[in-house]
PDB file of C-alpha atoms and ligand atoms in Angstrom:
ATOM      1  CA  UNK A   1     -17.284 -18.633  -2.674  1.00 59.00           C
ATOM      2  CA  UNK A   2     -14.166 -18.432  -0.550  1.00 80.00           C
ATOM      3  CA  UNK A   3     -13.435 -16.901   2.845  1.00 88.00           C
ATOM      4  CA  UNK A   4     -13.400 -13.121   3.156  1.00 92.00           C
ATOM      5  CA  UNK A   5     -10.033 -11.608   4.094  1.00 96.00           C
ATOM      6  CA  UNK A   6      -9.789 -10.378   7.683  1.00 97.00           C
ATOM      7  CA  UNK A   7      -6.078  -9.760   7.953  1.00 98.00           C
ATOM      8  CA  UNK A   8      -3.856  -7.283   6.163  1.00 98.00           C
ATOM      9  CA  UNK A   9      -0.061  -7.272   6.156  1.00 98.00           C
ATOM     10  CA  UNK A  10       1.823  -3.978   5.854  1.00 98.00           C
ATOM     11  CA  UNK A  11       5.529  -4.448   5.129  1.00 96.00           C
ATOM     12  CA  UNK A  12       7.032  -1.307   6.645  1.00 93.00           C
ATOM     13  CA  UNK A  13      10.602  -2.325   7.430  1.00 87.00           C
ATOM     14  CA  UNK A  14      12.207  -0.710   4.362  1.00 81.00           C
ATOM     15  CA  UNK A  15      14.885   1.944   4.828  1.00 80.00           C
ATOM     16  CA  UNK A  16      13.301   4.604   2.623  1.00 81.00           C
ATOM     17  CA  UNK A  17      16.677   5.806   1.381  1.00 88.00           C
ATOM     18  CA  UNK A  18      15.108   7.779  -1.482  1.00 92.00           C
ATOM     19  CA  UNK A  19      13.688  10.221   1.017  1.00 93.00           C
ATOM     20  CA  UNK A  20      16.840  10.864   3.007  1.00 94.00           C
ATOM     21  CA  UNK A  21      17.498  13.037   4.922  1.00 94.00           C
ATOM     22  CA  UNK A  22      13.795  13.125   6.007  1.00 91.00           C
ATOM     23  CA  UNK A  23      13.770   9.364   6.523  1.00 90.00           C
ATOM     24  CA  UNK A  24      16.794   9.485   8.797  1.00 90.00           C
ATOM     25  CA  UNK A  25      14.293   9.873  11.641  1.00 89.00           C
ATOM     26  CA  UNK A  26      10.841   9.681  10.015  1.00 91.00           C
ATOM     27  CA  UNK A  27       9.810   6.336   8.478  1.00 92.00           C
ATOM     28  CA  UNK A  28       8.706   6.826   4.876  1.00 93.00           C
ATOM     29  CA  UNK A  29       5.290   5.410   5.788  1.00 94.00           C
ATOM     30  CA  UNK A  30       4.853   8.401   8.087  1.00 95.00           C
ATOM     31  CA  UNK A  31       5.379  10.980   5.318  1.00 95.00           C
ATOM     32  CA  UNK A  32       2.131  12.942   5.033  1.00 96.00           C
ATOM     33  CA  UNK A  33      -0.222  13.682   2.184  1.00 97.00           C
ATOM     34  CA  UNK A  34      -1.821  16.868   3.572  1.00 96.00           C
ATOM     35  CA  UNK A  35      -2.237  15.903   7.260  1.00 93.00           C
ATOM     36  CA  UNK A  36      -2.386  12.113   7.230  1.00 94.00           C
ATOM     37  CA  UNK A  37       0.590   9.785   6.949  1.00 96.00           C
ATOM     38  CA  UNK A  38       0.736   7.268   4.104  1.00 97.00           C
ATOM     39  CA  UNK A  39       0.209   4.406   6.558  1.00 96.00           C
ATOM     40  CA  UNK A  40      -3.149   5.889   7.585  1.00 96.00           C
ATOM     41  CA  UNK A  41      -4.453   5.799   4.003  1.00 97.00           C
ATOM     42  CA  UNK A  42      -3.317   2.174   3.700  1.00 97.00           C
ATOM     43  CA  UNK A  43      -4.921   1.164   7.003  1.00 97.00           C
ATOM     44  CA  UNK A  44      -8.192   2.886   6.104  1.00 96.00           C
ATOM     45  CA  UNK A  45      -8.288   0.959   2.834  1.00 97.00           C
ATOM     46  CA  UNK A  46      -7.784  -2.357   4.676  1.00 98.00           C
ATOM     47  CA  UNK A  47     -10.460  -1.591   7.266  1.00 97.00           C
ATOM     48  CA  UNK A  48     -12.908  -0.549   4.549  1.00 97.00           C
ATOM     49  CA  UNK A  49     -12.268  -3.930   2.869  1.00 97.00           C
ATOM     50  CA  UNK A  50     -13.324  -5.685   6.093  1.00 97.00           C
ATOM     51  CA  UNK A  51      -9.960  -6.348   7.785  1.00 97.00           C
ATOM     52  CA  UNK A  52      -9.919  -6.384  11.578  1.00 97.00           C
ATOM     53  CA  UNK A  53      -6.322  -7.516  12.104  1.00 98.00           C
ATOM     54  CA  UNK A  54      -3.558  -5.258  10.819  1.00 98.00           C
ATOM     55  CA  UNK A  55      -0.111  -6.824  10.814  1.00 97.00           C
ATOM     56  CA  UNK A  56       2.810  -4.430  10.552  1.00 96.00           C
ATOM     57  CA  UNK A  57       6.109  -6.018   9.604  1.00 96.00           C
ATOM     58  CA  UNK A  58       8.546  -3.589  11.077  1.00 93.00           C
ATOM     59  CA  UNK A  59      12.061  -3.173  12.469  1.00 87.00           C
ATOM     60  CA  UNK A  60      13.704  -1.332  15.303  1.00 80.00           C
ATOM     61  CA  UNK A  61      13.944   1.942  13.389  1.00 78.00           C
ATOM     62  CA  UNK A  62      10.204   2.127  12.895  1.00 80.00           C
ATOM     63  CA  UNK A  63       8.931   2.871  16.391  1.00 85.00           C
ATOM     64  CA  UNK A  64       7.052   5.867  15.024  1.00 90.00           C
ATOM     65  CA  UNK A  65       4.649   3.533  13.199  1.00 90.00           C
ATOM     66  CA  UNK A  66       3.774   1.654  16.408  1.00 90.00           C
ATOM     67  CA  UNK A  67       3.577   4.903  18.378  1.00 91.00           C
ATOM     68  CA  UNK A  68       1.171   6.317  15.822  1.00 93.00           C
ATOM     69  CA  UNK A  69      -1.356   3.562  16.531  1.00 90.00           C
ATOM     70  CA  UNK A  70      -0.844   3.759  20.289  1.00 86.00           C
ATOM     71  CA  UNK A  71      -2.636   5.967  22.802  1.00 86.00           C
ATOM     72  CA  UNK A  72      -1.113   9.411  23.386  1.00 87.00           C
ATOM     73  CA  UNK A  73      -2.338  10.204  26.921  1.00 89.00           C
ATOM     74  CA  UNK A  74      -0.442  13.453  27.401  1.00 90.00           C
ATOM     75  CA  UNK A  75      -1.489  14.878  24.051  1.00 92.00           C
ATOM     76  CA  UNK A  76      -5.116  13.878  24.618  1.00 90.00           C
ATOM     77  CA  UNK A  77      -5.128  15.549  28.020  1.00 92.00           C
ATOM     78  CA  UNK A  78      -3.665  18.749  26.604  1.00 93.00           C
ATOM     79  CA  UNK A  79      -6.155  18.876  23.735  1.00 92.00           C
ATOM     80  CA  UNK A  80      -9.026  18.209  26.126  1.00 91.00           C
ATOM     81  CA  UNK A  81      -7.938  20.971  28.497  1.00 93.00           C
ATOM     82  CA  UNK A  82      -7.537  23.372  25.586  1.00 92.00           C
ATOM     83  CA  UNK A  83     -11.033  22.497  24.369  1.00 92.00           C
ATOM     84  CA  UNK A  84      -9.658  21.341  21.004  1.00 92.00           C
ATOM     85  CA  UNK A  85     -12.275  18.677  20.624  1.00 90.00           C
ATOM     86  CA  UNK A  86     -12.066  18.129  16.871  1.00 89.00           C
ATOM     87  CA  UNK A  87      -8.322  17.457  17.124  1.00 89.00           C
ATOM     88  CA  UNK A  88      -8.906  15.304  20.193  1.00 91.00           C
ATOM     89  CA  UNK A  89     -11.298  13.142  18.211  1.00 86.00           C
ATOM     90  CA  UNK A  90      -8.709  12.698  15.461  1.00 85.00           C
ATOM     91  CA  UNK A  91      -5.992  11.409  17.814  1.00 87.00           C
ATOM     92  CA  UNK A  92      -8.148   9.597  20.355  1.00 86.00           C
ATOM     93  CA  UNK A  93      -9.130   6.552  18.326  1.00 83.00           C
ATOM     94  CA  UNK A  94      -6.446   5.735  15.812  1.00 83.00           C
ATOM     95  CA  UNK A  95      -8.281   2.474  15.026  1.00 91.00           C
ATOM     96  CA  UNK A  96     -11.945   1.466  15.338  1.00 92.00           C
ATOM     97  CA  UNK A  97     -12.668  -0.616  18.485  1.00 91.00           C
ATOM     98  CA  UNK A  98     -13.026  -3.912  16.591  1.00 95.00           C
ATOM     99  CA  UNK A  99      -9.638  -3.556  14.860  1.00 96.00           C
ATOM    100  CA  UNK A 100      -6.319  -4.611  16.361  1.00 95.00           C
ATOM    101  CA  UNK A 101      -2.759  -3.867  15.343  1.00 95.00           C
ATOM    102  CA  UNK A 102      -0.083  -6.551  15.597  1.00 96.00           C
ATOM    103  CA  UNK A 103       3.618  -5.808  15.170  1.00 95.00           C
ATOM    104  CA  UNK A 104       6.009  -8.401  13.842  1.00 95.00           C
ATOM    105  CA  UNK A 105       9.731  -7.808  13.564  1.00 93.00           C
ATOM    106  CA  UNK A 106      11.737  -8.381  10.404  1.00 92.00           C
ATOM    107  CA  UNK A 107      15.249  -8.446  11.785  1.00 87.00           C
ATOM    108  CA  UNK A 108      17.028  -8.575   8.427  1.00 88.00           C
ATOM    109  CA  UNK A 109      16.076  -6.710   5.250  1.00 86.00           C
ATOM    110  CA  UNK A 110      15.886  -9.783   3.023  1.00 92.00           C
ATOM    111  CA  UNK A 111      13.153  -8.577   0.679  1.00 94.00           C
ATOM    112  CA  UNK A 112       9.382  -8.183   0.325  1.00 95.00           C
ATOM    113  CA  UNK A 113       8.780 -11.944   0.162  1.00 97.00           C
ATOM    114  CA  UNK A 114      10.675 -12.405   3.407  1.00 96.00           C
ATOM    115  CA  UNK A 115       8.711  -9.578   5.053  1.00 96.00           C
ATOM    116  CA  UNK A 116       5.415 -11.256   4.129  1.00 97.00           C
ATOM    117  CA  UNK A 117       6.696 -14.592   5.427  1.00 97.00           C
ATOM    118  CA  UNK A 118       7.404 -12.930   8.809  1.00 96.00           C
ATOM    119  CA  UNK A 119       3.624 -12.444   9.150  1.00 97.00           C
ATOM    120  CA  UNK A 120       2.859 -16.157   8.751  1.00 97.00           C
ATOM    121  CA  UNK A 121       2.375 -16.948  12.483  1.00 97.00           C
ATOM    122  CA  UNK A 122      -0.233 -14.189  12.771  1.00 97.00           C
ATOM    123  CA  UNK A 123      -2.034 -14.847   9.480  1.00 97.00           C
ATOM    124  CA  UNK A 124      -2.290 -18.617   9.864  1.00 94.00           C
ATOM    125  CA  UNK A 125      -4.283 -20.625   7.360  1.00 95.00           C
ATOM    126  CA  UNK A 126      -6.601 -18.100   5.726  1.00 95.00           C
ATOM    127  CA  UNK A 127      -6.564 -15.724   2.767  1.00 97.00           C
ATOM    128  CA  UNK A 128      -5.059 -12.335   3.563  1.00 98.00           C
ATOM    129  CA  UNK A 129      -4.119  -9.001   2.028  1.00 98.00           C
ATOM    130  CA  UNK A 130      -0.748  -7.357   1.514  1.00 98.00           C
ATOM    131  CA  UNK A 131      -0.702  -3.581   1.157  1.00 98.00           C
ATOM    132  CA  UNK A 132       2.393  -1.596   0.234  1.00 97.00           C
ATOM    133  CA  UNK A 133       1.711   1.853   1.733  1.00 96.00           C
ATOM    134  CA  UNK A 134       4.004   3.519  -0.863  1.00 95.00           C
ATOM    135  CA  UNK A 135       1.344   2.817  -3.443  1.00 97.00           C
ATOM    136  CA  UNK A 136      -1.426   5.243  -2.605  1.00 97.00           C
ATOM    137  CA  UNK A 137      -4.654   4.644  -4.521  1.00 97.00           C
ATOM    138  CA  UNK A 138      -7.121   7.483  -4.863  1.00 93.00           C
ATOM    139  CA  UNK A 139     -10.685   6.997  -5.961  1.00 89.00           C
ATOM    140  CA  UNK A 140     -14.234   8.060  -5.249  1.00 88.00           C
ATOM    141  CA  UNK A 141     -15.913   4.656  -5.051  1.00 92.00           C
ATOM    142  CA  UNK A 142     -14.922   1.558  -3.068  1.00 96.00           C
ATOM    143  CA  UNK A 143     -11.193   1.291  -2.363  1.00 97.00           C
ATOM    144  CA  UNK A 144      -8.919  -0.913  -4.456  1.00 97.00           C
ATOM    145  CA  UNK A 145      -8.633  -3.578  -1.745  1.00 98.00           C
ATOM    146  CA  UNK A 146     -12.414  -3.756  -1.322  1.00 98.00           C
ATOM    147  CA  UNK A 147     -12.769  -4.334  -5.060  1.00 97.00           C
ATOM    148  CA  UNK A 148     -10.146  -7.079  -4.942  1.00 97.00           C
ATOM    149  CA  UNK A 149     -11.473  -8.727  -1.770  1.00 97.00           C
ATOM    150  CA  UNK A 150     -14.940  -8.918  -3.340  1.00 96.00           C
ATOM    151  CA  UNK A 151     -13.488 -10.520  -6.453  1.00 96.00           C
ATOM    152  CA  UNK A 152     -11.349 -12.966  -4.442  1.00 96.00           C
ATOM    153  CA  UNK A 153     -14.278 -13.950  -2.255  1.00 95.00           C
ATOM    154  CA  UNK A 154     -16.403 -14.663  -5.314  1.00 94.00           C
ATOM    155  CA  UNK A 155     -13.817 -16.735  -7.206  1.00 93.00           C
ATOM    156  CA  UNK A 156     -11.480 -18.129  -4.563  1.00 93.00           C
ATOM    157  CA  UNK A 157      -8.484 -17.037  -6.662  1.00 95.00           C
ATOM    158  CA  UNK A 158      -5.633 -14.909  -5.351  1.00 96.00           C
ATOM    159  CA  UNK A 159      -5.786 -11.347  -6.753  1.00 97.00           C
ATOM    160  CA  UNK A 160      -2.882  -9.123  -7.719  1.00 98.00           C
ATOM    161  CA  UNK A 161      -3.530  -5.448  -8.510  1.00 98.00           C
ATOM    162  CA  UNK A 162      -2.146  -4.351 -11.878  1.00 98.00           C
ATOM    163  CA  UNK A 163      -1.959  -1.327 -14.131  1.00 97.00           C
ATOM    164  CA  UNK A 164      -0.296  -0.493 -17.433  1.00 95.00           C
ATOM    165  CA  UNK A 165       3.074   1.235 -17.268  1.00 96.00           C
ATOM    166  CA  UNK A 166       5.309   2.702 -19.990  1.00 96.00           C
ATOM    167  CA  UNK A 167       7.471   0.103 -21.747  1.00 96.00           C
ATOM    168  CA  UNK A 168      10.716   1.679 -20.521  1.00 95.00           C
ATOM    169  CA  UNK A 169       9.591   1.375 -16.869  1.00 95.00           C
ATOM    170  CA  UNK A 170       9.110  -2.399 -16.645  1.00 96.00           C
ATOM    171  CA  UNK A 171      12.316  -2.771 -14.631  1.00 94.00           C
ATOM    172  CA  UNK A 172      10.710  -0.952 -11.685  1.00 93.00           C
ATOM    173  CA  UNK A 173       7.878  -3.479 -11.267  1.00 95.00           C
ATOM    174  CA  UNK A 174       6.697  -7.026 -11.151  1.00 95.00           C
ATOM    175  CA  UNK A 175       5.313  -7.651 -14.664  1.00 97.00           C
ATOM    176  CA  UNK A 176       2.606 -10.181 -15.526  1.00 97.00           C
ATOM    177  CA  UNK A 177       1.492 -12.013 -18.642  1.00 96.00           C
ATOM    178  CA  UNK A 178      -2.210 -12.859 -18.554  1.00 95.00           C
ATOM    179  CA  UNK A 179      -5.034 -14.495 -20.431  1.00 91.00           C
ATOM    180  CA  UNK A 180      -7.706 -12.168 -21.836  1.00 86.00           C
ATOM    181  CA  UNK A 181      -9.406  -9.963 -19.288  1.00 85.00           C
ATOM    182  CA  UNK A 182     -13.077 -10.322 -18.424  1.00 87.00           C
ATOM    183  CA  UNK A 183     -14.678  -7.998 -15.903  1.00 85.00           C
ATOM    184  CA  UNK A 184     -11.352  -6.465 -14.756  1.00 94.00           C
ATOM    185  CA  UNK A 185      -9.697  -9.858 -14.193  1.00 95.00           C
ATOM    186  CA  UNK A 186      -7.328 -11.962 -16.237  1.00 95.00           C
ATOM    187  CA  UNK A 187      -5.685 -15.198 -15.123  1.00 96.00           C
ATOM    188  CA  UNK A 188      -1.941 -14.761 -14.754  1.00 97.00           C
ATOM    189  CA  UNK A 189       0.203 -17.064 -16.879  1.00 97.00           C
ATOM    190  CA  UNK A 190       3.624 -15.711 -15.928  1.00 96.00           C
ATOM    191  CA  UNK A 191       5.063 -13.180 -13.546  1.00 96.00           C
ATOM    192  CA  UNK A 192       8.578 -11.759 -13.399  1.00 94.00           C
ATOM    193  CA  UNK A 193      10.195  -9.243 -11.065  1.00 93.00           C
ATOM    194  CA  UNK A 194      11.673  -6.087 -12.588  1.00 95.00           C
ATOM    195  CA  UNK A 195      12.469  -7.364 -16.097  1.00 95.00           C
ATOM    196  CA  UNK A 196      14.407  -5.169 -18.533  1.00 96.00           C
ATOM    197  CA  UNK A 197      12.023  -3.758 -21.179  1.00 96.00           C
ATOM    198  CA  UNK A 198      13.410  -6.172 -23.753  1.00 95.00           C
ATOM    199  CA  UNK A 199      12.610  -9.183 -21.553  1.00 94.00           C
ATOM    200  CA  UNK A 200       9.228  -8.023 -20.211  1.00 95.00           C
ATOM    201  CA  UNK A 201       6.295 -10.299 -21.122  1.00 94.00           C
ATOM    202  CA  UNK A 202       3.952  -7.253 -21.216  1.00 95.00           C
ATOM    203  CA  UNK A 203       3.619  -3.759 -19.788  1.00 95.00           C
ATOM    204  CA  UNK A 204       1.106  -4.805 -17.144  1.00 97.00           C
ATOM    205  CA  UNK A 205       2.701  -4.003 -13.793  1.00 97.00           C
ATOM    206  CA  UNK A 206       1.991  -5.177 -10.268  1.00 97.00           C
ATOM    207  CA  UNK A 207       0.749  -2.461  -7.906  1.00 98.00           C
ATOM    208  CA  UNK A 208       1.113  -2.897  -4.129  1.00 97.00           C
ATOM    209  CA  UNK A 209      -2.186  -4.646  -3.339  1.00 98.00           C
ATOM    210  CA  UNK A 210      -2.433  -8.415  -3.104  1.00 98.00           C
ATOM    211  CA  UNK A 211      -5.076 -10.852  -1.868  1.00 98.00           C
ATOM    212  CA  UNK A 212      -3.275 -14.141  -1.349  1.00 97.00           C
ATOM    213  CA  UNK A 213      -4.196 -17.659  -0.409  1.00 96.00           C
ATOM    214  CA  UNK A 214      -2.154 -18.981   2.554  1.00 96.00           C
ATOM    215  CA  UNK A 215      -0.407 -21.557   0.367  1.00 96.00           C
ATOM    216  CA  UNK A 216       1.933 -18.669  -0.514  1.00 97.00           C
ATOM    217  CA  UNK A 217       3.728 -19.088   2.846  1.00 97.00           C
ATOM    218  CA  UNK A 218       4.984 -22.598   2.062  1.00 97.00           C
ATOM    219  CA  UNK A 219       6.185 -21.340  -1.310  1.00 97.00           C
ATOM    220  CA  UNK A 220       7.910 -18.340   0.270  1.00 97.00           C
ATOM    221  CA  UNK A 221       9.742 -20.698   2.612  1.00 96.00           C
ATOM    222  CA  UNK A 222      11.434 -22.324  -0.360  1.00 95.00           C
ATOM    223  CA  UNK A 223      11.944 -19.140  -2.403  1.00 93.00           C
ATOM    224  CA  UNK A 224      15.607 -18.325  -2.937  1.00 92.00           C
ATOM    225  CA  UNK A 225      16.942 -14.783  -3.451  1.00 92.00           C
ATOM    226  CA  UNK A 226      15.954 -13.368  -6.849  1.00 92.00           C
ATOM    227  CA  UNK A 227      16.058  -9.876  -8.385  1.00 90.00           C
ATOM    228  CA  UNK A 228      18.335  -7.563  -6.396  1.00 89.00           C
ATOM    229  CA  UNK A 229      19.480 -10.512  -4.264  1.00 92.00           C
ATOM    230  CA  UNK A 230      16.189 -10.342  -2.315  1.00 93.00           C
ATOM    231  CA  UNK A 231      13.528 -12.935  -1.501  1.00 95.00           C
ATOM    232  CA  UNK A 232      10.823 -11.724  -3.852  1.00 94.00           C
ATOM    233  CA  UNK A 233       7.082 -12.070  -3.308  1.00 96.00           C
ATOM    234  CA  UNK A 234       6.795 -12.142  -7.104  1.00 96.00           C
ATOM    235  CA  UNK A 235       8.842 -15.366  -7.302  1.00 95.00           C
ATOM    236  CA  UNK A 236       6.626 -17.141  -4.753  1.00 97.00           C
ATOM    237  CA  UNK A 237       3.493 -15.982  -6.600  1.00 97.00           C
ATOM    238  CA  UNK A 238       5.078 -17.268  -9.777  1.00 96.00           C
ATOM    239  CA  UNK A 239       5.349 -20.702  -8.119  1.00 96.00           C
ATOM    240  CA  UNK A 240       1.731 -20.425  -6.906  1.00 96.00           C
ATOM    241  CA  UNK A 241       0.580 -20.010 -10.534  1.00 95.00           C
ATOM    242  CA  UNK A 242       1.589 -23.578 -11.244  1.00 94.00           C
ATOM    243  CA  UNK A 243      -0.732 -24.837  -8.492  1.00 95.00           C
ATOM    244  CA  UNK A 244      -3.821 -22.632  -8.525  1.00 95.00           C
ATOM    245  CA  UNK A 245      -5.518 -19.678 -10.199  1.00 95.00           C
ATOM    246  CA  UNK A 246      -4.012 -16.265  -9.561  1.00 97.00           C
ATOM    247  CA  UNK A 247      -5.752 -13.316 -11.198  1.00 97.00           C
ATOM    248  CA  UNK A 248      -4.451  -9.914 -12.231  1.00 98.00           C
ATOM    249  CA  UNK A 249      -7.000  -7.300 -11.197  1.00 98.00           C
ATOM    250  CA  UNK A 250      -7.346  -3.914 -12.917  1.00 97.00           C
ATOM    251  CA  UNK A 251      -8.668  -1.827 -10.035  1.00 97.00           C
ATOM    252  CA  UNK A 252     -10.681   1.355 -10.397  1.00 96.00           C
ATOM    253  CA  UNK A 253      -8.674   4.271  -9.029  1.00 96.00           C
ATOM    254  CA  UNK A 254      -5.525   6.291  -9.585  1.00 96.00           C
ATOM    255  CA  UNK A 255      -2.294   5.013  -8.122  1.00 97.00           C
ATOM    256  CA  UNK A 256       0.459   7.324  -6.930  1.00 97.00           C
ATOM    257  CA  UNK A 257       3.916   5.913  -6.423  1.00 96.00           C
ATOM    258  CA  UNK A 258       4.716   7.656  -3.159  1.00 96.00           C
ATOM    259  CA  UNK A 259       8.000   5.774  -2.994  1.00 94.00           C
ATOM    260  CA  UNK A 260       9.322   8.377  -5.452  1.00 94.00           C
ATOM    261  CA  UNK A 261       9.649  12.145  -5.124  1.00 95.00           C
ATOM    262  CA  UNK A 262       7.438  12.915  -8.086  1.00 96.00           C
ATOM    263  CA  UNK A 263       4.768  10.433  -6.989  1.00 96.00           C
ATOM    264  CA  UNK A 264       4.573  12.005  -3.545  1.00 96.00           C
ATOM    265  CA  UNK A 265       4.260  15.464  -5.117  1.00 96.00           C
ATOM    266  CA  UNK A 266       1.613  14.225  -7.549  1.00 96.00           C
ATOM    267  CA  UNK A 267      -0.424  12.682  -4.723  1.00 97.00           C
ATOM    268  CA  UNK A 268      -0.183  15.858  -2.645  1.00 97.00           C
ATOM    269  CA  UNK A 269      -1.433  17.934  -5.571  1.00 96.00           C
ATOM    270  CA  UNK A 270      -4.319  15.547  -6.268  1.00 96.00           C
ATOM    271  CA  UNK A 271      -5.441  15.362  -2.631  1.00 96.00           C
ATOM    272  CA  UNK A 272      -5.121  19.123  -2.232  1.00 96.00           C
ATOM    273  CA  UNK A 273      -7.204  19.794  -5.356  1.00 95.00           C
ATOM    274  CA  UNK A 274      -9.819  17.323  -4.117  1.00 94.00           C
ATOM    275  CA  UNK A 275      -9.823  18.654  -0.550  1.00 94.00           C
ATOM    276  CA  UNK A 276     -13.016  20.148   0.864  1.00 93.00           C
ATOM    277  CA  UNK A 277     -11.310  23.143   2.432  1.00 95.00           C
ATOM    278  CA  UNK A 278      -8.068  23.464   0.482  1.00 96.00           C
ATOM    279  CA  UNK A 279      -9.006  22.922  -3.149  1.00 96.00           C
ATOM    280  CA  UNK A 280      -9.660  26.522  -4.168  1.00 96.00           C
ATOM    281  CA  UNK A 281      -6.613  27.933  -2.444  1.00 97.00           C
ATOM    282  CA  UNK A 282      -4.464  25.082  -3.728  1.00 96.00           C
ATOM    283  CA  UNK A 283      -5.593  25.592  -7.334  1.00 96.00           C
ATOM    284  CA  UNK A 284      -4.981  29.351  -7.128  1.00 96.00           C
ATOM    285  CA  UNK A 285      -1.589  28.815  -5.553  1.00 93.00           C
ATOM    286  CA  UNK A 286      -0.578  26.297  -8.225  1.00 92.00           C
ATOM    287  CA  UNK A 287      -1.698  28.643 -10.991  1.00 90.00           C
ATOM    288  CA  UNK A 288       0.268  31.545  -9.574  1.00 91.00           C
ATOM    289  CA  UNK A 289       3.356  29.407  -9.004  1.00 90.00           C
ATOM    290  CA  UNK A 290       3.195  28.306 -12.669  1.00 89.00           C
ATOM    291  CA  UNK A 291       2.684  31.871 -13.861  1.00 87.00           C
ATOM    292  CA  UNK A 292       5.475  33.214 -11.717  1.00 86.00           C
ATOM    293  CA  UNK A 293       7.937  30.597 -12.834  1.00 84.00           C
ATOM    294  CA  UNK A 294       6.686  30.767 -16.416  1.00 77.00           C
ATOM    295  CA  UNK A 295       6.420  26.973 -16.531  1.00 71.00           C
ATOM    296  CA  UNK A 296       3.271  26.722 -18.641  1.00 60.00           C
ATOM    297  CA  UNK A 297      -0.347  27.653 -18.371  1.00 54.00           C
ATOM    298  CA  UNK A 298      -2.951  25.372 -16.899  1.00 50.00           C
ATOM    299  CA  UNK A 299      -5.945  24.591 -19.109  1.00 50.00           C
TER     300      UNK A 299
HETATM  301  C1  G1P B 301       7.404  -4.163  -5.112  1.00 77.96           C
HETATM  302  C2  G1P B 301       7.171  -5.491  -5.815  1.00 77.96           C
HETATM  303  C3  G1P B 301       6.895  -5.243  -7.306  1.00 77.96           C
HETATM  304  C4  G1P B 301       5.730  -4.289  -7.463  1.00 77.96           C
HETATM  305  C5  G1P B 301       5.989  -2.994  -6.678  1.00 77.96           C
HETATM  306  C6  G1P B 301       4.749  -2.103  -6.695  1.00 77.96           C
HETATM  307  O1  G1P B 301       8.598  -3.598  -5.586  1.00 77.96           O
HETATM  308  O2  G1P B 301       8.306  -6.309  -5.643  1.00 77.96           O
HETATM  309  O3  G1P B 301       6.601  -6.476  -7.933  1.00 77.96           O
HETATM  310  O4  G1P B 301       5.522  -4.006  -8.840  1.00 77.96           O
HETATM  311  O5  G1P B 301       6.330  -3.267  -5.317  1.00 77.96           O
HETATM  312  O6  G1P B 301       4.974  -0.900  -6.031  1.00 77.96           O
HETATM  313  P1  G1P B 301       9.350  -2.360  -4.843  1.00 77.96           P
HETATM  314  O7  G1P B 301       8.690  -1.129  -5.353  1.00 77.96           O
HETATM  315  O8  G1P B 301       9.163  -2.574  -3.384  1.00 77.96           O
HETATM  316  O9  G1P B 301      10.776  -2.452  -5.280  1.00 77.96           O
END
């Protein structure tokens, strides 16, 4: 039995160029699925898993993320005066009282590994989570990070979320080679960042949820730039494999790659169709849009 994670790192300093022009002023983590920004889904998942310290690795263009978790006195006053109590409740407590947000600056965009290393002084010497808010994971049971934190606590191994991807997409992901899986977990034997399909050791791809032992920080400190000229988290994890057990974890849930246009659309459709108040209207609207455009009929 190992220590339960309490801290989650959210690397949010990326430029989000794929979503320009929207991301000229709105950080990609603030893009909404229905009425909640991506960062809110990620934070909720961390809190559900038991985290009480949320570490945002940010830069000077991302003030909106910090503002979002801050108090909005003027807005609260206006909502209160207008008697809009439901909305007031939604904005009043962005985080539960036992949870704190810490902001760490990544002054240079040197890669995901570098972003995680920036959180070292706040994480210290304990296991922690990394959540990439672009990867939105939808499910009905416990969240993906809760599943992984439970598994990490039981075994003491670091956990990396994985899922199968098409063979021609391996160069968009970290790819792992594992031993046989038992109960959703398989020990990782090798890990490589964005290999060409011909060089990929498998089609099992890393998804943006990690539970890592703190030893990773020392390894990140000596990690040199890798794929894309960036300091890659994958390369440091690859070094960790030589020292201790790191498990690939097949989470329950559906992952949407909200770092791409189609992934964001897919997530919006899924959340709309699953929404208490919107599902019927959304389904009817989708059907009529398909009919009108003659795309194809829904089942
Ligand atoms: C990062 C990681 C990659 C992982 C991916 C999941 O890549 O480096 O290993 O598979 O997230 O979303 P990025 O998408 O930031 O290029």
